[in-house]
PDB file of C-alpha atoms in Angstrom:
ATOM      1  CA  MET K 449      80.152 -54.592 -44.137  1.00  0.00           C
ATOM      2  CA  ILE K 450      81.104 -56.750 -47.408  1.00  0.00           C
ATOM      3  CA  PRO K 451      82.074 -53.657 -49.523  1.00  0.00           C
ATOM      4  CA  LEU K 452      84.245 -52.462 -46.383  1.00  0.00           C
ATOM      5  CA  ILE K 453      85.874 -55.828 -46.398  1.00  0.00           C
ATOM      6  CA  LEU K 454      86.447 -55.708 -50.043  1.00  0.00           C
ATOM      7  CA  ALA K 455      87.927 -52.565 -50.192  1.00  0.00           C
ATOM      8  CA  ALA K 456      90.290 -53.503 -47.496  1.00  0.00           C
ATOM      9  CA  SER K 457      91.065 -56.408 -49.384  1.00  0.00           C
ATOM     10  CA  LEU K 458      92.216 -54.585 -52.537  1.00  0.00           C
ATOM     11  CA  ALA K 459      93.883 -51.905 -51.081  1.00  0.00           C
ATOM     12  CA  ALA K 460      96.036 -54.510 -49.267  1.00  0.00           C
ATOM     13  CA  SER K 461      96.632 -56.312 -52.009  1.00  0.00           C
ATOM     14  CA  ALA K 462      97.679 -53.257 -53.818  1.00  0.00           C
ATOM     15  CA  SER K 463      99.900 -52.245 -51.307  1.00  0.00           C
ATOM     16  CA  PHE K 464     101.573 -55.745 -51.025  1.00  0.00           C
ATOM     17  CA  ALA K 465     102.105 -55.664 -54.720  1.00  0.00           C
ATOM     18  CA  GLU K 466     104.267 -52.465 -54.828  1.00  0.00           C
ATOM     19  CA  GLU K 467     106.357 -53.860 -52.004  1.00  0.00           C
ATOM     20  CA  PRO K 468     109.549 -56.430 -52.519  1.00  0.00           C
ATOM     21  CA  ALA K 469     108.797 -59.882 -52.296  1.00  0.00           C
ATOM     22  CA  GLU K 470     111.354 -60.366 -49.834  1.00  0.00           C
ATOM     23  CA  GLU K 471     110.100 -62.503 -46.702  1.00  0.00           C
ATOM     24  CA  SER K 472     113.119 -61.908 -44.496  1.00  0.00           C
ATOM     25  CA  GLY K 473     112.447 -57.885 -44.608  1.00  0.00           C
ATOM     26  CA  LYS K 474     108.768 -58.073 -43.652  1.00  0.00           C
ATOM     27  CA  SER K 475     107.776 -57.737 -39.833  1.00  0.00           C
ATOM     28  CA  LEU K 476     105.879 -60.654 -38.531  1.00  0.00           C
ATOM     29  CA  MET K 477     102.619 -58.103 -38.376  1.00  0.00           C
ATOM     30  CA  ASN K 478     102.777 -57.437 -42.215  1.00  0.00           C
ATOM     31  CA  ARG K 479     103.250 -61.168 -43.062  1.00  0.00           C
ATOM     32  CA  GLY K 480     100.349 -61.950 -40.577  1.00  0.00           C
ATOM     33  CA  PHE K 481      98.315 -59.234 -42.038  1.00  0.00           C
ATOM     34  CA  GLU K 482      99.119 -60.440 -45.728  1.00  0.00           C
ATOM     35  CA  LEU K 483      98.145 -64.041 -44.526  1.00  0.00           C
ATOM     36  CA  PHE K 484      94.526 -62.722 -42.919  1.00  0.00           C
ATOM     37  CA  MET K 485      94.033 -60.801 -46.599  1.00  0.00           C
ATOM     38  CA  ASP K 486      94.950 -63.838 -48.180  1.00  0.00           C
ATOM     39  CA  GLY K 487      92.352 -65.988 -46.451  1.00  0.00           C
ATOM     40  CA  LEU K 488      89.713 -63.298 -46.438  1.00  0.00           C
ATOM     41  CA  ARG K 489      90.009 -62.951 -50.101  1.00  0.00           C
ATOM     42  CA  GLN K 490      89.855 -66.698 -50.509  1.00  0.00           C
ATOM     43  CA  GLU K 491      86.850 -67.017 -48.350  1.00  0.00           C
ATOM     44  CA  MET K 492      84.909 -63.905 -49.769  1.00  0.00           C
ATOM     45  CA  ALA K 493      85.491 -65.305 -53.574  1.00  0.00           C
ATOM     46  CA  PRO K 494      82.443 -67.546 -53.785  1.00  0.00           C
ATOM     47  CA  ALA K 495      80.299 -64.795 -52.091  1.00  0.00           C
ATOM     48  CA  MET K 496      81.854 -61.904 -54.452  1.00  0.00           C
ATOM     49  CA  ASP K 497      81.091 -64.127 -57.502  1.00  0.00           C
ATOM     50  CA  ASP K 498      77.360 -64.756 -56.367  1.00  0.00           C
ATOM     51  CA  LEU K 499      77.212 -60.987 -55.784  1.00  0.00           C
ATOM     52  CA  LYS K 500      78.209 -60.545 -59.684  1.00  0.00           C
ATOM     53  CA  ASP K 501      75.759 -63.041 -60.804  1.00  0.00           C
ATOM     54  CA  MET K 502      72.926 -61.618 -58.980  1.00  0.00           C
ATOM     55  CA  ALA K 503      73.865 -58.085 -60.131  1.00  0.00           C
ATOM     56  CA  GLY K 504      73.827 -59.531 -63.475  1.00  0.00           C
ATOM     57  CA  GLN K 505      70.435 -60.911 -63.191  1.00  0.00           C
ATOM     58  CA  VAL K 506      68.773 -58.144 -61.137  1.00  0.00           C
ATOM     59  CA  GLY K 507      70.540 -55.270 -62.911  1.00  0.00           C
ATOM     60  CA  PRO K 508      68.452 -54.749 -66.070  1.00  0.00           C
ATOM     61  CA  SER K 509      65.097 -55.214 -63.924  1.00  0.00           C
ATOM     62  CA  MET K 510      66.003 -52.712 -61.529  1.00  0.00           C
ATOM     63  CA  ARG K 511      67.345 -50.052 -63.972  1.00  0.00           C
ATOM     64  CA  SER K 512      63.786 -50.518 -65.871  1.00  0.00           C
ATOM     65  CA  PHE K 513      62.008 -49.997 -62.489  1.00  0.00           C
ATOM     66  CA  LEU K 514      63.879 -46.878 -61.939  1.00  0.00           C
ATOM     67  CA  GLN K 515      63.189 -45.409 -65.384  1.00  0.00           C
ATOM     68  CA  GLU K 516      59.515 -46.033 -65.106  1.00  0.00           C
ATOM     69  CA  MET K 517      58.970 -45.263 -61.422  1.00  0.00           C
ATOM     70  CA  GLY K 518      61.720 -42.677 -60.506  1.00  0.00           C
ATOM     71  CA  PRO K 519      59.504 -39.591 -61.652  1.00  0.00           C
ATOM     72  CA  ALA K 520      56.870 -40.874 -59.425  1.00  0.00           C
ATOM     73  CA  LEU K 521      59.010 -41.554 -56.523  1.00  0.00           C
ATOM     74  CA  ALA K 522      60.658 -38.073 -56.694  1.00  0.00           C
ATOM     75  CA  GLU K 523      57.298 -36.750 -56.648  1.00  0.00           C
ATOM     76  CA  MET K 524      56.126 -38.608 -53.647  1.00  0.00           C
ATOM     77  CA  MET K 525      59.606 -37.727 -51.817  1.00  0.00           C
ATOM     78  CA  ASP K 526      58.939 -34.069 -52.652  1.00  0.00           C
ATOM     79  CA  LYS K 527      55.437 -34.173 -51.034  1.00  0.00           C
ATOM     80  CA  VAL K 528      56.105 -36.185 -48.029  1.00  0.00           C
ATOM     81  CA  LYS K 529      58.905 -33.842 -46.035  1.00  0.00           C
ATOM     82  CA  ASP K 530      59.015 -35.967 -42.792  1.00  0.00           C
ATOM     83  CA  TRP K 531      58.815 -40.083 -43.132  1.00  0.00           C
ATOM     84  CA  THR K 532      58.892 -40.338 -39.445  1.00  0.00           C
ATOM     85  CA  ARG K 533      55.382 -39.167 -39.394  1.00  0.00           C
ATOM     86  CA  TYR K 534      54.342 -42.372 -40.905  1.00  0.00           C
ATOM     87  CA  TYR K 535      54.377 -46.169 -40.127  1.00  0.00           C
ATOM     88  CA  PRO K 536      55.847 -48.172 -42.357  1.00  0.00           C
ATOM     89  CA  PRO K 537      53.639 -49.175 -45.446  1.00  0.00           C
ATOM     90  CA  GLU K 538      51.274 -52.145 -45.315  1.00  0.00           C
ATOM     91  CA  MET K 539      49.846 -54.188 -48.057  1.00  0.00           C
ATOM     92  CA  LEU K 540      46.223 -55.190 -47.419  1.00  0.00           C
ATOM     93  CA  PRO K 541      44.703 -58.571 -48.404  1.00  0.00           C
ATOM     94  CA  ASN K 542      43.350 -56.912 -51.740  1.00  0.00           C
ATOM     95  CA  GLY K 543      46.838 -55.775 -52.672  1.00  0.00           C
ATOM     96  CA  ASP K 544      46.540 -52.272 -51.987  1.00  0.00           C
ATOM     97  CA  ILE K 545      49.370 -50.443 -50.215  1.00  0.00           C
ATOM     98  CA  ILE K 546      48.587 -47.842 -47.590  1.00  0.00           C
ATOM     99  CA  MET K 547      51.049 -45.772 -45.347  1.00  0.00           C
ATOM    100  CA  ARG K 548      49.176 -45.027 -41.808  1.00  0.00           C
ATOM    101  CA  ARG K 549      50.193 -41.649 -40.410  1.00  0.00           C
ATOM    102  CA  ARG K 550      51.291 -41.813 -36.659  1.00  0.00           C
ATOM    103  CA  PRO K 551      49.543 -39.696 -33.938  1.00  0.00           C
ATOM    104  CA  GLU K 552      51.315 -36.299 -33.404  1.00  0.00           C
ATOM    105  CA  ALA K 553      53.769 -36.469 -30.684  1.00  0.00           C
ATOM    106  CA  PRO K 554      53.763 -33.738 -27.827  1.00  0.00           C
ATOM    107  CA  GLY K 555      55.443 -30.752 -28.709  1.00  0.00           C
ATOM    108  CA  GLN K 556      55.353 -31.721 -32.491  1.00  0.00           C
ATOM    109  CA  GLU K 557      54.050 -29.253 -34.715  1.00  0.00           C
ATOM    110  CA  PRO K 558      50.963 -30.662 -36.617  1.00  0.00           C
ATOM    111  CA  ALA K 559      51.909 -31.498 -40.172  1.00  0.00           C
ATOM    112  CA  PRO K 560      50.085 -29.402 -42.858  1.00  0.00           C
ATOM    113  CA  ASP K 561      47.058 -31.205 -44.506  1.00  0.00           C
ATOM    114  CA  THR K 562      47.829 -32.302 -47.772  1.00  0.00           C
ATOM    115  CA  PRO K 563      45.161 -30.800 -50.548  1.00  0.00           C
ATOM    116  CA  ALA K 564      42.905 -33.152 -52.264  1.00  0.00           C
ATOM    117  CA  PRO K 565      43.941 -34.213 -55.822  1.00  0.00           C
ATOM    118  CA  ASP K 566      42.905 -31.752 -58.557  1.00  0.00           C
ATOM    119  CA  GLY K 567      39.418 -32.112 -59.562  1.00  0.00           C
ATOM    120  CA  ALA K 568      38.765 -34.780 -56.620  1.00  0.00           C
ATOM    121  CA  PRO K 569      35.776 -33.334 -54.215  1.00  0.00           C
ATOM    122  CA  GLU K 570      37.187 -32.871 -50.435  1.00  0.00           C
ATOM    123  CA  ALA K 571      35.403 -35.783 -48.383  1.00  0.00           C
ATOM    124  CA  ALA K 572      33.552 -34.989 -45.087  1.00  0.00           C
ATOM    125  CA  PRO K 573      34.291 -36.968 -42.168  1.00  0.00           C
ATOM    126  CA  ALA K 574      31.238 -39.147 -41.047  1.00  0.00           C
ATOM    127  CA  PRO K 575      29.931 -38.343 -37.502  1.00  0.00           C
ATOM    128  CA  ASP K 576      31.718 -41.090 -36.064  1.00  0.00           C
ATOM    129  CA  GLY K 577      35.087 -40.006 -37.147  1.00  0.00           C
ATOM    130  CA  SER K 578      35.592 -42.943 -39.940  1.00  0.00           C
ATOM    131  CA  THR K 579      36.350 -42.090 -43.386  1.00  0.00           C
ATOM    132  CA  ASP K 580      34.905 -43.841 -46.579  1.00  0.00           C
ATOM    133  CA  ILE K 581      37.364 -44.775 -48.994  1.00  0.00           C
TER     134      ILE K 581
END
């Protein structure tokens, strides 16, 4: 919502800069809109300054994160075709992050099984249905 308000305020300021500064030639709607946009710009100025500061602080670390993790995330996106089949990720007390699969919905085609990583033996489920990790 903030980018939309910012874009509208910039567009309005550009259009008002082109118009003559004659107050008598403007309609009440134009003057009211101009006052509204001026007030909005003044109210948003501190938030925009904070946003610029935050972008300056977070930008370099975010850039390095994307350089390092980008290929791995792209590979994961290629492997997981339908994200609606999974619950949101959970962090376990030991720091592991897991993504649990949702049960298949009625009428939904079963998801293809993902193959085991190269060289990893395929684990057989225990008789009680549990899996050792």
